[in-house]
PDB file of C-alpha atoms in Angstrom:
ATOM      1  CA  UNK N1025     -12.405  10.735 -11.407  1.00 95.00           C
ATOM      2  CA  UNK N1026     -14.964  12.815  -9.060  1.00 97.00           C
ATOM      3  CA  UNK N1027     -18.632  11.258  -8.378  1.00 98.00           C
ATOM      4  CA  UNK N1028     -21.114  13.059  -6.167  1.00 98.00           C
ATOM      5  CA  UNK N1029     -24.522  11.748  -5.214  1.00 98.00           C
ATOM      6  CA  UNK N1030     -27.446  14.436  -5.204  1.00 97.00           C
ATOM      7  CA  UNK N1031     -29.625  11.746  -4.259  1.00 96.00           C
ATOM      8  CA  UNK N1032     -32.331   9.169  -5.479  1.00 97.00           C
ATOM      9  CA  UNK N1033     -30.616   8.047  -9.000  1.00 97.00           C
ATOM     10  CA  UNK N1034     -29.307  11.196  -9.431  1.00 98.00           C
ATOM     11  CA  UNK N1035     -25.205  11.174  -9.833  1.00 98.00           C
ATOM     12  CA  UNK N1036     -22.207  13.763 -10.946  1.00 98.00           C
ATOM     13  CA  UNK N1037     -19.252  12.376 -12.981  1.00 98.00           C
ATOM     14  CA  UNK N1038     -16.355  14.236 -13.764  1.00 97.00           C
ATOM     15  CA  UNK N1039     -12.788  14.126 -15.420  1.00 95.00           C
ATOM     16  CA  UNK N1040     -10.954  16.840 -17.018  1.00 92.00           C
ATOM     17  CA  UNK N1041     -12.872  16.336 -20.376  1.00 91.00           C
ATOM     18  CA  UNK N1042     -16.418  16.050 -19.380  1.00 97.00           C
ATOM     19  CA  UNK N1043     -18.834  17.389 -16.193  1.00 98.00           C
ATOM     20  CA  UNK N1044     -22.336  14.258 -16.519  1.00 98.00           C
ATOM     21  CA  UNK N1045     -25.008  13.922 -14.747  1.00 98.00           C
ATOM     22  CA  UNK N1046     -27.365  10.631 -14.853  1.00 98.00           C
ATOM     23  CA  UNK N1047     -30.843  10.817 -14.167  1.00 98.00           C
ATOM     24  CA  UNK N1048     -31.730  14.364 -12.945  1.00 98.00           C
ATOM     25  CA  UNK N1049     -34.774  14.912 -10.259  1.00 98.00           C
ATOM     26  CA  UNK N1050     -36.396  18.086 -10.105  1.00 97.00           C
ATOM     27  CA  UNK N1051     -36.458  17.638  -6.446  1.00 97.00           C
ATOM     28  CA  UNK N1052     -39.803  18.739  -5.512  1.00 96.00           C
ATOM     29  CA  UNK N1053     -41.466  15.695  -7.651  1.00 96.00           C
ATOM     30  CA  UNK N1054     -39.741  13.542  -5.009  1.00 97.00           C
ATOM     31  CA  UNK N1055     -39.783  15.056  -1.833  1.00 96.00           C
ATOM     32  CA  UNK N1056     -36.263  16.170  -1.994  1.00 96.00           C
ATOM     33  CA  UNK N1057     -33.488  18.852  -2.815  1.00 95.00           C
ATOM     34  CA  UNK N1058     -33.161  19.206  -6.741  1.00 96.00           C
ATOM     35  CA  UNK N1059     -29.081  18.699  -8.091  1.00 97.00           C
ATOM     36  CA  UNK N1060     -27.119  21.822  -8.082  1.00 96.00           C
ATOM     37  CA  UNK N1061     -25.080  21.357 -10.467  1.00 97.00           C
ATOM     38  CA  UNK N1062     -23.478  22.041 -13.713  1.00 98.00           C
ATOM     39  CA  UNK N1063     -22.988  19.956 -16.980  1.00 98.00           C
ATOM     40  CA  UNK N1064     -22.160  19.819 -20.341  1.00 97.00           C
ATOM     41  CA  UNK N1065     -23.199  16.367 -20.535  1.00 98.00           C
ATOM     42  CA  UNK N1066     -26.642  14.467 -19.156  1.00 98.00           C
ATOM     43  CA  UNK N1067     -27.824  11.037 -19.819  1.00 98.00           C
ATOM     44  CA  UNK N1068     -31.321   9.734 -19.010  1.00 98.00           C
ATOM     45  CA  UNK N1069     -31.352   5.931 -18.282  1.00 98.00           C
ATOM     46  CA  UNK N1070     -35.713   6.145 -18.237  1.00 98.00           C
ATOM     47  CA  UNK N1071     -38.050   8.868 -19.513  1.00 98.00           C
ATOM     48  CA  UNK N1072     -39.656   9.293 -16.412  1.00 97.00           C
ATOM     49  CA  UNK N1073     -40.209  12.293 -14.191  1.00 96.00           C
ATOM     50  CA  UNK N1074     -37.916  11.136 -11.847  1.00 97.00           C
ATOM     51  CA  UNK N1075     -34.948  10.634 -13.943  1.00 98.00           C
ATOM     52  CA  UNK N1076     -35.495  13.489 -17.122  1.00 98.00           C
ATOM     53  CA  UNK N1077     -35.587  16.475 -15.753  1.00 98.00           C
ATOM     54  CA  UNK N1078     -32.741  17.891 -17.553  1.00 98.00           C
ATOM     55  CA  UNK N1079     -33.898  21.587 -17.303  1.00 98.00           C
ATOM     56  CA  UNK N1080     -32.641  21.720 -13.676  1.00 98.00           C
ATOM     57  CA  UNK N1081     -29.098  21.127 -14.670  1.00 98.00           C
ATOM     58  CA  UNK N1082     -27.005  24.091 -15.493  1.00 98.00           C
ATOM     59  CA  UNK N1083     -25.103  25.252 -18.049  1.00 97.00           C
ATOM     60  CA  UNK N1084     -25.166  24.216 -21.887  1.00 97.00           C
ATOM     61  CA  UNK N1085     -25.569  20.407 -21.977  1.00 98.00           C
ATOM     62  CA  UNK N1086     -26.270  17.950 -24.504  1.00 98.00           C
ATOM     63  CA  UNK N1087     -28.812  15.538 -23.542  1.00 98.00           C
ATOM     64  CA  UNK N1088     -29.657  12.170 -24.113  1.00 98.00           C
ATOM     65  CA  UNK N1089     -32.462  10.175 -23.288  1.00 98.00           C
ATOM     66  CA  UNK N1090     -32.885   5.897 -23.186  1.00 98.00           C
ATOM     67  CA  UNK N1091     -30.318   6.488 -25.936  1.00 98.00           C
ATOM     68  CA  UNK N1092     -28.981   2.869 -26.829  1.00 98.00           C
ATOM     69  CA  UNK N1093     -25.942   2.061 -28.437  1.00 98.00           C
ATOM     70  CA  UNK N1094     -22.651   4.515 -28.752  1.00 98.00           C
ATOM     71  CA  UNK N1095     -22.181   8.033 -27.690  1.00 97.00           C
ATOM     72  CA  UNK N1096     -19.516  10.079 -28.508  1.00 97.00           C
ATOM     73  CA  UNK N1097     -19.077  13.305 -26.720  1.00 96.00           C
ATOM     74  CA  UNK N1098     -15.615  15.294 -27.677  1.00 93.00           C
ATOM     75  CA  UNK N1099     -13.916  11.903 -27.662  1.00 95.00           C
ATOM     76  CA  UNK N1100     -15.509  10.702 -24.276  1.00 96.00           C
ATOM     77  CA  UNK N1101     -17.391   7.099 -25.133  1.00 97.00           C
ATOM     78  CA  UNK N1102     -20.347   6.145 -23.690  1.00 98.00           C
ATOM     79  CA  UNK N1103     -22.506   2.931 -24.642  1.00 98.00           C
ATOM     80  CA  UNK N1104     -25.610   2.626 -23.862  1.00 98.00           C
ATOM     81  CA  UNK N1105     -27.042  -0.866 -23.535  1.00 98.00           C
ATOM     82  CA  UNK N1106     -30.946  -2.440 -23.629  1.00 98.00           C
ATOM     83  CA  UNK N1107     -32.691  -3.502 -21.267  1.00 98.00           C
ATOM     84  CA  UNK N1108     -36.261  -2.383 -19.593  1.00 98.00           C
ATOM     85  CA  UNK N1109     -38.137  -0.722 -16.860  1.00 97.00           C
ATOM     86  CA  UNK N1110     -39.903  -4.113 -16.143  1.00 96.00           C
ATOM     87  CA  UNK N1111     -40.550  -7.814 -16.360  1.00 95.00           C
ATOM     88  CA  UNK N1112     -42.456  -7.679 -19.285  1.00 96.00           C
ATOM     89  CA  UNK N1113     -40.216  -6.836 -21.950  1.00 95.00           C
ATOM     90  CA  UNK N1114     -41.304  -3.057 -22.079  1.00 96.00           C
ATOM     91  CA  UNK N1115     -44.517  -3.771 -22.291  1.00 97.00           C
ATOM     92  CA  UNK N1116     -46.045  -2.080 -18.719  1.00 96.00           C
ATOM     93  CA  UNK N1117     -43.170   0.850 -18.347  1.00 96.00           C
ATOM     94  CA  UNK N1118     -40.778   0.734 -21.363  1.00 97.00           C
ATOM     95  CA  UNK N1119     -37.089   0.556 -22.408  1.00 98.00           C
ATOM     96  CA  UNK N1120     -34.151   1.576 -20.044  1.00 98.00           C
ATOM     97  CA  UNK N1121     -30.864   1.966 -20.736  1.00 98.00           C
ATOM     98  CA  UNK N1122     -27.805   0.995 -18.869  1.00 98.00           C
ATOM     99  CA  UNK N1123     -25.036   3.341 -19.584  1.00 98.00           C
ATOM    100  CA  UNK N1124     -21.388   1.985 -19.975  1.00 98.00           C
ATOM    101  CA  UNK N1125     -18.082   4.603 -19.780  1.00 98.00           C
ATOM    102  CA  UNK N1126     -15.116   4.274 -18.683  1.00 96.00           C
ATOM    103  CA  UNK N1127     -13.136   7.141 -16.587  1.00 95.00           C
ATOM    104  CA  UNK N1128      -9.851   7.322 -15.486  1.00 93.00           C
ATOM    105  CA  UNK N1129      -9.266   3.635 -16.049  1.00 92.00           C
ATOM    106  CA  UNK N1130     -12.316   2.451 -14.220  1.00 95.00           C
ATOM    107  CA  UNK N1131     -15.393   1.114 -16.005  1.00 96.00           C
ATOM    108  CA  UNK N1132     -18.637   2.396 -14.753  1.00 98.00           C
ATOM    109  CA  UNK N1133     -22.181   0.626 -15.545  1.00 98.00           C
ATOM    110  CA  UNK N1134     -24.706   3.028 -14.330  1.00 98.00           C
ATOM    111  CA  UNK N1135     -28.204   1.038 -14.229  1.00 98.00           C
ATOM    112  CA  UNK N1136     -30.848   3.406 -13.663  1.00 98.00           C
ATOM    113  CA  UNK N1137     -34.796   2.595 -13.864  1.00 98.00           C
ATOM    114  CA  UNK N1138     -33.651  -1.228 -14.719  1.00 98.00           C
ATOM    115  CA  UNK N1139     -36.546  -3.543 -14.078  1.00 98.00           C
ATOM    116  CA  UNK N1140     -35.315  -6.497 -14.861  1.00 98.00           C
ATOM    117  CA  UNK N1141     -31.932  -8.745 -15.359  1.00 98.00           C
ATOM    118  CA  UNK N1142     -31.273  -8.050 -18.714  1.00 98.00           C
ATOM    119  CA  UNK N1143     -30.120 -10.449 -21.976  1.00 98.00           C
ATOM    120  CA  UNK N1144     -27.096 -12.576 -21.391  1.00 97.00           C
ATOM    121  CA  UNK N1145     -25.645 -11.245 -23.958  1.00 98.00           C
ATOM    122  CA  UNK N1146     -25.738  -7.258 -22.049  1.00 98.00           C
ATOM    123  CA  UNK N1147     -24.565  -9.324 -18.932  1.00 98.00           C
ATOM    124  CA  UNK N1148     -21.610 -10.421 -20.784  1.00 97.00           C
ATOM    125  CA  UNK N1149     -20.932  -6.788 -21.876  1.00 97.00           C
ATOM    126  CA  UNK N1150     -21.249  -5.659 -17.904  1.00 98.00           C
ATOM    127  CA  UNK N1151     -19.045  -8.682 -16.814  1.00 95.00           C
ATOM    128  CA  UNK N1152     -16.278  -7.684 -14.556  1.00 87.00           C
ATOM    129  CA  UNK N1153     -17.421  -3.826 -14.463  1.00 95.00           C
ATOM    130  CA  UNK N1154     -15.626  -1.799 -11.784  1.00 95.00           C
ATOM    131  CA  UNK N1155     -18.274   0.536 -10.254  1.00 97.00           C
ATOM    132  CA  UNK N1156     -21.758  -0.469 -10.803  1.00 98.00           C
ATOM    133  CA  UNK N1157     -25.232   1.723  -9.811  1.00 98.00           C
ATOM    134  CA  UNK N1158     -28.014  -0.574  -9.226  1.00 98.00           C
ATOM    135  CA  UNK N1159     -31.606   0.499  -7.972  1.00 98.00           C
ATOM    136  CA  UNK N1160     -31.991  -1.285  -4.625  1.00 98.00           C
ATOM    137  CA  UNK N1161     -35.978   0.848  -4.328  1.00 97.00           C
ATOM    138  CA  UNK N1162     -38.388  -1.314  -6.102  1.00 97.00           C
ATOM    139  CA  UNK N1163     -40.135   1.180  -6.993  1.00 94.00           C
ATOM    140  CA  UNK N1164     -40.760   0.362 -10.892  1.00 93.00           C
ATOM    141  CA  UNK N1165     -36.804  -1.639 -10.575  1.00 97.00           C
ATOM    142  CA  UNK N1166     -36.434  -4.554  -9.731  1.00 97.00           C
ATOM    143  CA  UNK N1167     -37.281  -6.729  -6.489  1.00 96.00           C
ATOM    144  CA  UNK N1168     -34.137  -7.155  -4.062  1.00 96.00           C
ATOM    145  CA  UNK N1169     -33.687 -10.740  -4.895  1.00 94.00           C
ATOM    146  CA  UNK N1170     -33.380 -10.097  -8.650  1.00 97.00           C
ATOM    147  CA  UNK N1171     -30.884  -7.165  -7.187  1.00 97.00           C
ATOM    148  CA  UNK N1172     -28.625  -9.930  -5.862  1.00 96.00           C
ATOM    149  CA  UNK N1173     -28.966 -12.556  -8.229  1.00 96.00           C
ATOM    150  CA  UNK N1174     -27.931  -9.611 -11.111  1.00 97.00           C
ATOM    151  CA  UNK N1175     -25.139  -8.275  -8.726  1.00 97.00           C
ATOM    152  CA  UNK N1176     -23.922 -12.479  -8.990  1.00 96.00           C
ATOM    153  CA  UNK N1177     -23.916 -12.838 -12.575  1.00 96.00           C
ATOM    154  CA  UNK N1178     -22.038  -9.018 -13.258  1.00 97.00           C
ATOM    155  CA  UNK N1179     -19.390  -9.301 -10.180  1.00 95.00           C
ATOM    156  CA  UNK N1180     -18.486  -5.751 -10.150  1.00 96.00           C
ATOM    157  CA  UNK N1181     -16.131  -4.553  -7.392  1.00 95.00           C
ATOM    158  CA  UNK N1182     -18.145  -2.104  -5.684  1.00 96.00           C
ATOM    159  CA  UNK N1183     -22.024  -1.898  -5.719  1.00 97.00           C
ATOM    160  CA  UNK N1184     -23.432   1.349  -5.076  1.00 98.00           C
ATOM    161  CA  UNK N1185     -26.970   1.334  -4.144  1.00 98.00           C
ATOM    162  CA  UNK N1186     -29.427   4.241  -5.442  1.00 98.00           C
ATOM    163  CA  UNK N1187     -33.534   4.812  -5.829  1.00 97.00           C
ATOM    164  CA  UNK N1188     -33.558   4.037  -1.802  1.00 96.00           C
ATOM    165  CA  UNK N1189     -35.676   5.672   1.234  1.00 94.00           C
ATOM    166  CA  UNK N1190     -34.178   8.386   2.663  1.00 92.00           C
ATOM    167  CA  UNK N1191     -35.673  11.235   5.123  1.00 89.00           C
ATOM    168  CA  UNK N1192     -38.112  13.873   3.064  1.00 92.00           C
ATOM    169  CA  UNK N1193     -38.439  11.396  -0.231  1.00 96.00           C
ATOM    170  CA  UNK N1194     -42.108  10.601  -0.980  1.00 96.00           C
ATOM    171  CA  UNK N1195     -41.631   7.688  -3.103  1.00 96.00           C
ATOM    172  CA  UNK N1196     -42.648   4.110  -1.909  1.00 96.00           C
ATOM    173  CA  UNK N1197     -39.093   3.329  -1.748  1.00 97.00           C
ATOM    174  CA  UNK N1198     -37.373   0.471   0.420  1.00 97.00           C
ATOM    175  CA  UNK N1199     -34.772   1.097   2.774  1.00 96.00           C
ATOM    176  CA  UNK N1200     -31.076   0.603   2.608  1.00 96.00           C
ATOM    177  CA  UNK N1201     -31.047  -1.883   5.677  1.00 96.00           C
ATOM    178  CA  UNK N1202     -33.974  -3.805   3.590  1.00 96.00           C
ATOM    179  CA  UNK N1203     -31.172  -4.322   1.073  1.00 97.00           C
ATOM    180  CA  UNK N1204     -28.178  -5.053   4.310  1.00 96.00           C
ATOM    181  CA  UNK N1205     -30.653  -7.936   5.441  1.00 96.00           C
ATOM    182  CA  UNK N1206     -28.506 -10.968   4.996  1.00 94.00           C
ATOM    183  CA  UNK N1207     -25.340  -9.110   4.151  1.00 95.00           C
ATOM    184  CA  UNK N1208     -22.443  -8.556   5.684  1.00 95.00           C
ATOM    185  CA  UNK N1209     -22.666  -5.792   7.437  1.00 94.00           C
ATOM    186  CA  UNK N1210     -18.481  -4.838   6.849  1.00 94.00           C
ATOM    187  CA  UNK N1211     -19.201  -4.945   3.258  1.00 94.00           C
ATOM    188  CA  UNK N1212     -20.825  -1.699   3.012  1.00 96.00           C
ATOM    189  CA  UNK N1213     -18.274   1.408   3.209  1.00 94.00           C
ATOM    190  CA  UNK N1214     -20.527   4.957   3.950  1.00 94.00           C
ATOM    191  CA  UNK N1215     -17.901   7.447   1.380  1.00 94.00           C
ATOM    192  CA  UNK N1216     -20.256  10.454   1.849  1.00 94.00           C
ATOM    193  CA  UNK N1217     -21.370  12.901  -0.428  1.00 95.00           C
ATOM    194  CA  UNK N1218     -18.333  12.471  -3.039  1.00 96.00           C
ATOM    195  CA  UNK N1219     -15.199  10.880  -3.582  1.00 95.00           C
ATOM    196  CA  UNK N1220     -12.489  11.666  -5.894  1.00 95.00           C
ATOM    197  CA  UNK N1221     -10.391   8.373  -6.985  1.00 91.00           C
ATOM    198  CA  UNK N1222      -7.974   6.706  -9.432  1.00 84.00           C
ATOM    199  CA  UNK N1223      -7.998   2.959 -10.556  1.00 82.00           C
ATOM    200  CA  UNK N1224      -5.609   1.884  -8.264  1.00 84.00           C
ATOM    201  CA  UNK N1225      -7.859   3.259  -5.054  1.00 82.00           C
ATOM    202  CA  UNK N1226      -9.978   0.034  -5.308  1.00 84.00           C
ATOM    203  CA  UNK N1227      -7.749  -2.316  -6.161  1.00 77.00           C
ATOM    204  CA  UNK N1228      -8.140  -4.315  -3.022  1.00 75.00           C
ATOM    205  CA  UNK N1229     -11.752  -3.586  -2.250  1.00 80.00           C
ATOM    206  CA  UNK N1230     -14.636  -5.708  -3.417  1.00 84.00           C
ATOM    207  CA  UNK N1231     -17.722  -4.340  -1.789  1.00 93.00           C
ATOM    208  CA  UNK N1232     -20.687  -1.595  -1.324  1.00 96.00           C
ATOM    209  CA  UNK N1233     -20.143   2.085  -1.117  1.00 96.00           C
ATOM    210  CA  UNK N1234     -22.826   4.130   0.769  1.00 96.00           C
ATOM    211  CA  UNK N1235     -23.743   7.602  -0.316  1.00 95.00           C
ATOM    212  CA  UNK N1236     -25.057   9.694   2.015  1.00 89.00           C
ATOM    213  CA  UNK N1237     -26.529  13.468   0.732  1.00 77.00           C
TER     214      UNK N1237
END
């Protein structure tokens, strides 16, 4: 399983049967590179400019947006589970949808614009993922203490942080070490751009993985 960050929410997955990309940028909307990269697969979690910009992807892709429930792709599952882009129910920035897969026996929740801790009943679902992206930004996601208390009631094994400040990006985003503050600091694990890894490569770890573009 490869995953690549090409920053903000933006992220590559790959396996030999499928190249996806979550929430595409455009780059220039945000104040950073756009993706260079190539799919035949591309999943919006928001319909917002800063996550649909599908038309900066290459190659012939198939494209779906806040799409809720199952996906099947050439035998590659995806489920896509409800939740919204704020504390009112929808009602100020609409639906989101957390995306569910599983790849090379690790399962991946990818959280995208999520607002809010969603349903018990989608926390169930989550429980016990192995890899889960959660926006740490607050910008239209939720504040860093509803981060934390989400991050309690799921228990993944590694947290990876996205929507955060980094150098160039225009958006009122908060910082990583915002998110650090009260943390231990030997809990977070800087991987790079990419990594490339089987199920057995976290076996041991429990923790935060750092991208870094």
């Amino acid at each position: 399983m490869f995953i690549r960050w090409h920053g903000y929410s933006c992220f590559e997955f790959a396996d030999d049967r499928v190249r996806m990309v979550m929430d595409p940028h455009d780059g220039k909307s945000i104040g950073i590179w756009p993706p260079t990269v190539a799919a035949n697969l591309v999943l919006c979690t928001h319909n917002n400019y800063d996550r649909n910009a599908f038309r900066v992807i290459y190659g012939h892709h198939k494209d779906y947006t806040e799409a809720i429930g199952e996906i099947d792709f050439n035998g590659f599952k995806i489920t896509g589970l409800p939740s919204f882009s704020d504390d009112k129910m929808g009602a100020e920035r609409g639906v989101n949808a957390i995306y569910m897969f599983k790849m090379d026996g690790l399962r991946i929740a990818f959280c995208g614009g999520l607002g809010d801790i969603p349903s018990d009943k989608v926390v169930d679902r989550m429980r016990g993922t192995d890899i889960m992206f959660v926006p740490i930004g607050e910008y239209g996601t939720m504040p860093l203490e509803k981060v934390d208390g989400f991050v309690s009631k799921v228990e993944p094994k590694v947290v990876v942080p996205t929507d955060y400040r980094v150098g160039g990006i225009t958006l009122p985003l908060s910082t990583l070490s915002q998110y650090m503050e009260g943390k231990d600091e030997e809990d977070f694990v800087h991987v790079g751009n990419e990594v490339e890894l089987m199920e057995d490569d976290i076996s041991e770890f429990t923790g935060y993985w750092i991208f870094d573009r």
